[in-house]
Tab-separated table of N, CA and C in Angstrom:
chain	number	residue	atom	x	y	z
A	1	MET	N	5.618	-12.307	4.441
A	1	MET	CA	6.082	-13.163	3.374
A	1	MET	C	7.578	-13.377	3.583
A	2	ASP	N	7.997	-14.601	3.709
A	2	ASP	CA	9.400	-14.922	3.962
A	2	ASP	C	10.049	-15.434	2.682
A	3	GLU	N	10.777	-14.553	2.019
A	3	GLU	CA	11.476	-14.846	0.773
A	3	GLU	C	10.596	-15.602	-0.222
A	4	PRO	N	9.450	-15.030	-0.602
A	4	PRO	CA	8.510	-15.761	-1.449
A	4	PRO	C	9.019	-16.039	-2.859
A	5	PHE	N	9.988	-15.260	-3.337
A	5	PHE	CA	10.444	-15.420	-4.718
A	5	PHE	C	11.879	-15.933	-4.815
A	6	SER	N	12.400	-16.484	-3.744
A	6	SER	CA	13.808	-16.897	-3.724
A	6	SER	C	14.100	-18.087	-4.629
A	7	ALA	N	13.101	-18.890	-4.945
A	7	ALA	CA	13.340	-20.111	-5.722
A	7	ALA	C	13.112	-19.927	-7.222
A	8	VAL	N	12.897	-18.693	-7.666
A	8	VAL	CA	12.633	-18.480	-9.092
A	8	VAL	C	13.776	-17.707	-9.735
A	9	ASP	N	13.835	-17.770	-11.071
A	9	ASP	CA	14.890	-17.068	-11.798
A	9	ASP	C	14.645	-15.554	-11.748
A	10	LEU	N	15.661	-14.796	-12.131
A	10	LEU	CA	15.634	-13.338	-12.000
A	10	LEU	C	14.480	-12.698	-12.770
A	11	LEU	N	14.246	-13.116	-14.011
A	11	LEU	CA	13.174	-12.512	-14.807
A	11	LEU	C	11.805	-12.788	-14.193
A	12	THR	N	11.606	-14.008	-13.714
A	12	THR	CA	10.344	-14.341	-13.056
A	12	THR	C	10.201	-13.550	-11.765
A	13	ARG	N	11.292	-13.403	-11.032
A	13	ARG	CA	11.265	-12.623	-9.785
A	13	ARG	C	10.865	-11.180	-10.064
A	14	ASP	N	11.441	-10.592	-11.108
A	14	ASP	CA	11.085	-9.215	-11.465
A	14	ASP	C	9.595	-9.099	-11.781
A	15	THR	N	9.070	-10.065	-12.529
A	15	THR	CA	7.642	-10.071	-12.866
A	15	THR	C	6.789	-10.199	-11.611
A	16	LEU	N	7.176	-11.098	-10.722
A	16	LEU	CA	6.427	-11.294	-9.477
A	16	LEU	C	6.511	-10.067	-8.565
A	17	ASN	N	7.667	-9.410	-8.537
A	17	ASN	CA	7.796	-8.179	-7.750
A	17	ASN	C	6.838	-7.109	-8.273
A	18	ASP	N	6.770	-6.963	-9.597
A	18	ASP	CA	5.855	-5.980	-10.179
A	18	ASP	C	4.403	-6.343	-9.889
A	19	GLU	N	4.082	-7.634	-9.921
A	19	GLU	CA	2.726	-8.078	-9.601
A	19	GLU	C	2.399	-7.799	-8.129
A	20	LEU	N	3.363	-8.026	-7.246
A	20	LEU	CA	3.159	-7.726	-5.828
A	20	LEU	C	2.887	-6.234	-5.625
A	21	LEU	N	3.642	-5.383	-6.321
A	21	LEU	CA	3.396	-3.937	-6.231
A	21	LEU	C	2.003	-3.582	-6.742
A	22	ARG	N	1.572	-4.220	-7.833
A	22	ARG	CA	0.244	-3.966	-8.384
A	22	ARG	C	-0.842	-4.351	-7.372
A	23	ILE	N	-0.683	-5.521	-6.751
A	23	ILE	CA	-1.649	-5.977	-5.749
A	23	ILE	C	-1.664	-5.023	-4.557
A	24	TRP	N	-0.480	-4.600	-4.117
A	24	TRP	CA	-0.394	-3.660	-2.994
A	24	TRP	C	-1.111	-2.349	-3.325
A	25	GLN	N	-0.873	-1.830	-4.540
A	25	GLN	CA	-1.515	-0.572	-4.930
A	25	GLN	C	-3.032	-0.722	-5.004
A	26	ALA	N	-3.496	-1.885	-5.460
A	26	ALA	CA	-4.936	-2.109	-5.606
A	26	ALA	C	-5.637	-2.293	-4.260
A	27	THR	N	-4.943	-2.888	-3.295
A	27	THR	CA	-5.590	-3.225	-2.023
A	27	THR	C	-5.247	-2.272	-0.890
A	28	GLY	N	-4.055	-1.670	-0.951
A	28	GLY	CA	-3.614	-0.801	0.138
A	28	GLY	C	-3.252	-1.547	1.413
A	29	LYS	N	-3.141	-2.867	1.334
A	29	LYS	CA	-2.804	-3.686	2.504
A	29	LYS	C	-1.326	-3.538	2.857
A	30	THR	N	-1.018	-3.672	4.135
A	30	THR	CA	0.367	-3.694	4.588
A	30	THR	C	0.970	-5.048	4.267
A	31	ILE	N	2.193	-5.040	3.737
A	31	ILE	CA	2.897	-6.280	3.410
A	31	ILE	C	4.235	-6.266	4.131
A	32	LEU	N	4.518	-7.325	4.858
A	32	LEU	CA	5.821	-7.507	5.492
A	32	LEU	C	6.560	-8.560	4.683
A	33	LEU	N	7.696	-8.179	4.116
A	33	LEU	CA	8.456	-9.064	3.239
A	33	LEU	C	9.858	-9.252	3.798
A	34	VAL	N	10.272	-10.489	3.949
A	34	VAL	CA	11.634	-10.819	4.369
A	34	VAL	C	12.406	-11.206	3.119
A	35	THR	N	13.566	-10.585	2.910
A	35	THR	CA	14.391	-10.909	1.756
A	35	THR	C	15.861	-10.716	2.108
A	36	HIS	N	16.718	-11.454	1.416
A	36	HIS	CA	18.160	-11.245	1.529
A	36	HIS	C	18.668	-10.368	0.388
A	37	SER	N	17.783	-9.975	-0.511
A	37	SER	CA	18.152	-9.154	-1.661
A	37	SER	C	17.952	-7.678	-1.325
A	38	VAL	N	19.050	-6.960	-1.223
A	38	VAL	CA	18.980	-5.529	-0.924
A	38	VAL	C	18.223	-4.805	-2.034
A	39	GLU	N	18.507	-5.169	-3.287
A	39	GLU	CA	17.856	-4.529	-4.423
A	39	GLU	C	16.343	-4.743	-4.390
A	40	GLU	N	15.924	-5.963	-4.079
A	40	GLU	CA	14.501	-6.266	-3.992
A	40	GLU	C	13.847	-5.456	-2.872
A	41	ALA	N	14.517	-5.363	-1.742
A	41	ALA	CA	13.980	-4.604	-0.610
A	41	ALA	C	13.771	-3.140	-0.980
A	42	VAL	N	14.766	-2.532	-1.604
A	42	VAL	CA	14.668	-1.119	-1.970
A	42	VAL	C	13.593	-0.909	-3.031
A	43	TYR	N	13.491	-1.811	-3.985
A	43	TYR	CA	12.504	-1.685	-5.062
A	43	TYR	C	11.073	-1.769	-4.534
A	44	LEU	N	10.832	-2.679	-3.598
A	44	LEU	CA	9.471	-2.934	-3.141
A	44	LEU	C	9.029	-2.068	-1.964
A	45	ALA	N	9.949	-1.679	-1.119
A	45	ALA	CA	9.576	-1.171	0.209
A	45	ALA	C	9.410	0.336	0.289
A	46	ASP	N	8.679	0.745	1.312
A	46	ASP	CA	8.658	2.137	1.755
A	46	ASP	C	9.655	2.323	2.892
A	47	ARG	N	9.975	1.218	3.553
A	47	ARG	CA	10.879	1.236	4.701
A	47	ARG	C	11.619	-0.097	4.733
A	48	VAL	N	12.950	-0.049	4.890
A	48	VAL	CA	13.760	-1.263	4.990
A	48	VAL	C	14.338	-1.325	6.397
A	49	MET	N	14.133	-2.456	7.043
A	49	MET	CA	14.658	-2.669	8.390
A	49	MET	C	15.780	-3.694	8.310
A	50	VAL	N	16.944	-3.321	8.815
A	50	VAL	CA	18.121	-4.189	8.797
A	50	VAL	C	18.223	-4.876	10.147
A	51	MET	N	18.413	-6.182	10.098
A	51	MET	CA	18.525	-6.990	11.314
A	51	MET	C	19.986	-7.359	11.557
A	52	THR	N	20.320	-7.617	12.816
A	52	THR	CA	21.648	-8.114	13.166
A	52	THR	C	21.685	-9.622	12.952
A	53	ALA	N	22.892	-10.174	13.027
A	53	ALA	CA	23.035	-11.630	13.025
A	53	ALA	C	22.472	-12.159	14.340
A	54	ARG	N	22.486	-13.447	14.493
A	54	ARG	CA	21.914	-14.078	15.693
A	54	ARG	C	22.498	-13.498	16.966
A	55	PRO	N	21.691	-13.230	17.934
A	55	PRO	CA	20.235	-13.263	17.846
A	55	PRO	C	19.747	-12.047	17.069
A	56	GLY	N	18.787	-12.248	16.197
A	56	GLY	CA	18.294	-11.178	15.336
A	56	GLY	C	17.641	-10.056	16.117
A	57	LYS	N	18.207	-8.875	15.976
A	57	LYS	CA	17.649	-7.666	16.591
A	57	LYS	C	17.623	-6.587	15.524
A	58	LEU	N	16.762	-5.628	15.707
A	58	LEU	CA	16.663	-4.527	14.766
A	58	LEU	C	17.899	-3.643	14.878
A	59	LYS	N	18.627	-3.505	13.767
A	59	LYS	CA	19.839	-2.693	13.749
A	59	LYS	C	19.544	-1.271	13.271
A	60	SER	N	18.783	-1.155	12.185
A	60	SER	CA	18.524	0.175	11.635
A	60	SER	C	17.274	0.152	10.764
A	61	ILE	N	16.741	1.342	10.538
A	61	ILE	CA	15.583	1.517	9.669
A	61	ILE	C	15.946	2.572	8.629
A	62	HIS	N	15.661	2.261	7.374
A	62	HIS	CA	15.948	3.171	6.264
A	62	HIS	C	14.646	3.467	5.526
A	63	GLU	N	14.305	4.739	5.407
A	63	GLU	CA	13.126	5.134	4.635
A	63	GLU	C	13.483	5.090	3.150
A	64	VAL	N	12.565	4.590	2.336
A	64	VAL	CA	12.754	4.524	0.884
A	64	VAL	C	11.857	5.599	0.277
A	65	ASN	N	12.468	6.683	-0.155
A	65	ASN	CA	11.710	7.818	-0.686
A	65	ASN	C	11.807	7.877	-2.204
A	66	LEU	N	11.525	6.755	-2.851
A	66	LEU	CA	11.529	6.693	-4.307
A	66	LEU	C	10.106	6.887	-4.812
A	67	ALA	N	9.991	7.503	-5.983
A	67	ALA	CA	8.675	7.789	-6.554
A	67	ALA	C	7.891	6.508	-6.822
A	68	ARG	N	6.588	6.615	-6.711
A	68	ARG	CA	5.666	5.545	-7.093
A	68	ARG	C	4.782	6.083	-8.198
A	69	PRO	N	4.320	5.226	-9.097
A	69	PRO	CA	4.553	3.784	-9.135
A	69	PRO	C	5.989	3.484	-9.544
A	70	ARG	N	6.465	2.326	-9.127
A	70	ARG	CA	7.830	1.909	-9.433
A	70	ARG	C	7.832	0.948	-10.611
A	71	GLY	N	8.914	1.022	-11.374
A	71	GLY	CA	9.084	0.156	-12.532
A	71	GLY	C	10.560	0.064	-12.859
A	72	GLU	N	10.861	-0.392	-14.047
A	72	GLU	CA	12.263	-0.567	-14.445
A	72	GLU	C	13.051	0.734	-14.337
A	73	GLU	N	12.410	1.874	-14.593
A	73	GLU	CA	13.114	3.157	-14.507
A	73	GLU	C	13.577	3.445	-13.082
A	74	THR	N	12.894	2.883	-12.100
A	74	THR	CA	13.296	3.049	-10.698
A	74	THR	C	14.706	2.525	-10.486
A	75	LYS	N	15.027	1.417	-11.137
A	75	LYS	CA	16.332	0.777	-10.959
A	75	LYS	C	17.457	1.548	-11.638
A	76	LEU	N	17.102	2.576	-12.410
A	76	LEU	CA	18.101	3.447	-13.035
A	76	LEU	C	18.312	4.734	-12.240
A	77	ASP	N	17.478	4.979	-11.266
A	77	ASP	CA	17.506	6.202	-10.465
A	77	ASP	C	18.745	6.217	-9.566
A	78	PRO	N	19.542	7.296	-9.599
A	78	PRO	CA	20.706	7.384	-8.711
A	78	PRO	C	20.338	7.238	-7.232
A	79	ALA	N	19.159	7.702	-6.837
A	79	ALA	CA	18.733	7.566	-5.440
A	79	ALA	C	18.548	6.097	-5.066
A	80	TYR	N	18.078	5.283	-6.004
A	80	TYR	CA	17.935	3.833	-5.788
A	80	TYR	C	19.311	3.225	-5.519
A	81	HIS	N	20.277	3.544	-6.378
A	81	HIS	CA	21.628	2.986	-6.229
A	81	HIS	C	22.308	3.483	-4.957
A	82	SER	N	22.061	4.726	-4.603
A	82	SER	CA	22.636	5.275	-3.378
A	82	SER	C	22.109	4.542	-2.148
A	83	LEU	N	20.810	4.278	-2.113
A	83	LEU	CA	20.230	3.577	-0.970
A	83	LEU	C	20.699	2.129	-0.918
A	84	VAL	N	20.800	1.471	-2.071
A	84	VAL	CA	21.325	0.097	-2.106
A	84	VAL	C	22.735	0.076	-1.520
A	85	ALA	N	23.579	1.023	-1.926
A	85	ALA	CA	24.958	1.084	-1.418
A	85	ALA	C	24.974	1.346	0.087
A	86	ARG	N	24.118	2.250	0.563
A	86	ARG	CA	24.060	2.557	2.001
A	86	ARG	C	23.637	1.328	2.806
A	87	LEU	N	22.657	0.590	2.304
A	87	LEU	CA	22.206	-0.621	2.995
A	87	LEU	C	23.302	-1.681	3.021
A	88	ARG	N	24.018	-1.834	1.917
A	88	ARG	CA	25.120	-2.812	1.885
A	88	ARG	C	26.186	-2.448	2.916
A	89	ARG	N	26.511	-1.154	3.023
A	89	ARG	CA	27.484	-0.713	4.038
A	89	ARG	C	26.962	-1.020	5.435
A	90	ASP	N	25.697	-0.750	5.652
A	90	ASP	CA	25.080	-0.998	6.954
A	90	ASP	C	25.146	-2.483	7.305
A	91	LEU	N	24.911	-3.337	6.334
A	91	LEU	CA	24.958	-4.782	6.575
A	91	LEU	C	26.363	-5.260	6.928
A	92	ARG	N	27.379	-4.618	6.345
A	92	ARG	CA	28.763	-5.040	6.575
A	92	ARG	C	29.382	-4.415	7.815
A	93	THR	N	28.786	-3.354	8.336
A	93	THR	CA	29.383	-2.596	9.427
A	93	THR	C	28.814	-3.018	10.771
A	94	PRO	N	29.678	-3.531	11.658
A	94	PRO	CA	29.181	-3.823	12.999
A	94	PRO	C	28.870	-2.511	13.707
A	95	GLY	N	27.985	-2.570	14.616
A	95	GLY	CA	27.612	-1.364	15.348
A	95	GLY	C	26.651	-1.719	16.451
A	96	GLU	N	25.818	-0.780	16.788
A	96	GLU	CA	24.846	-0.992	17.851
A	96	GLU	C	23.475	-1.256	17.259
A	97	THR	N	22.676	-1.971	18.019
A	97	THR	CA	21.282	-2.145	17.647
A	97	THR	C	20.533	-0.886	18.047
A	98	ARG	N	19.286	-0.791	17.668
A	98	ARG	CA	18.505	0.410	17.974
A	98	ARG	C	18.296	0.605	19.467
A	99	ASP	N	18.479	-0.446	20.259
A	99	ASP	CA	18.344	-0.291	21.713
A	99	ASP	C	19.673	0.071	22.370
A	100	GLY	N	20.712	0.357	21.533
A	100	GLY	CA	21.991	0.815	22.054
A	100	GLY	C	22.963	-0.276	22.437
A	101	LYS	N	22.590	-1.530	22.222
A	101	LYS	CA	23.474	-2.642	22.579
A	101	LYS	C	24.402	-2.964	21.412
A	102	PRO	N	25.679	-3.320	21.709
A	102	PRO	CA	26.593	-3.678	20.620
A	102	PRO	C	26.153	-4.973	19.956
A	103	GLN	N	26.515	-5.077	18.680
A	103	GLN	CA	26.199	-6.311	17.946
A	103	GLN	C	27.107	-7.417	18.375
C-alpha cells in the first residue's frame, strides 16, 4: 500500500489506521505500507524500514516493540515517542546503507 491515507484529514486517517489494524488482526496477512509519516509507521508497524534518498536503498531497520492491540493509549507511551524521535534522527542523519555504502 503506497500512502493509502495521504489524501484524507487527520481524524479520518486515524480511523482508517485503526480499521487497517483490525483487518490485519482478523486476517493475519502481511501488509507492506509506504508512508512519509513517522508517527503512522510506528503506530501501525512491527518493523520500520528507512530508505535513503535517490537512489532509494535500505538504510536501516527498526523493530517496533509496542504492545498490541494498539490504540490511542499507544500514542501516549514513552516508548512510542522515543522510537518516533529515533526514526526522525535516522532520517536526518547521513550515513551508510545496510550494504555499507555511503549515502
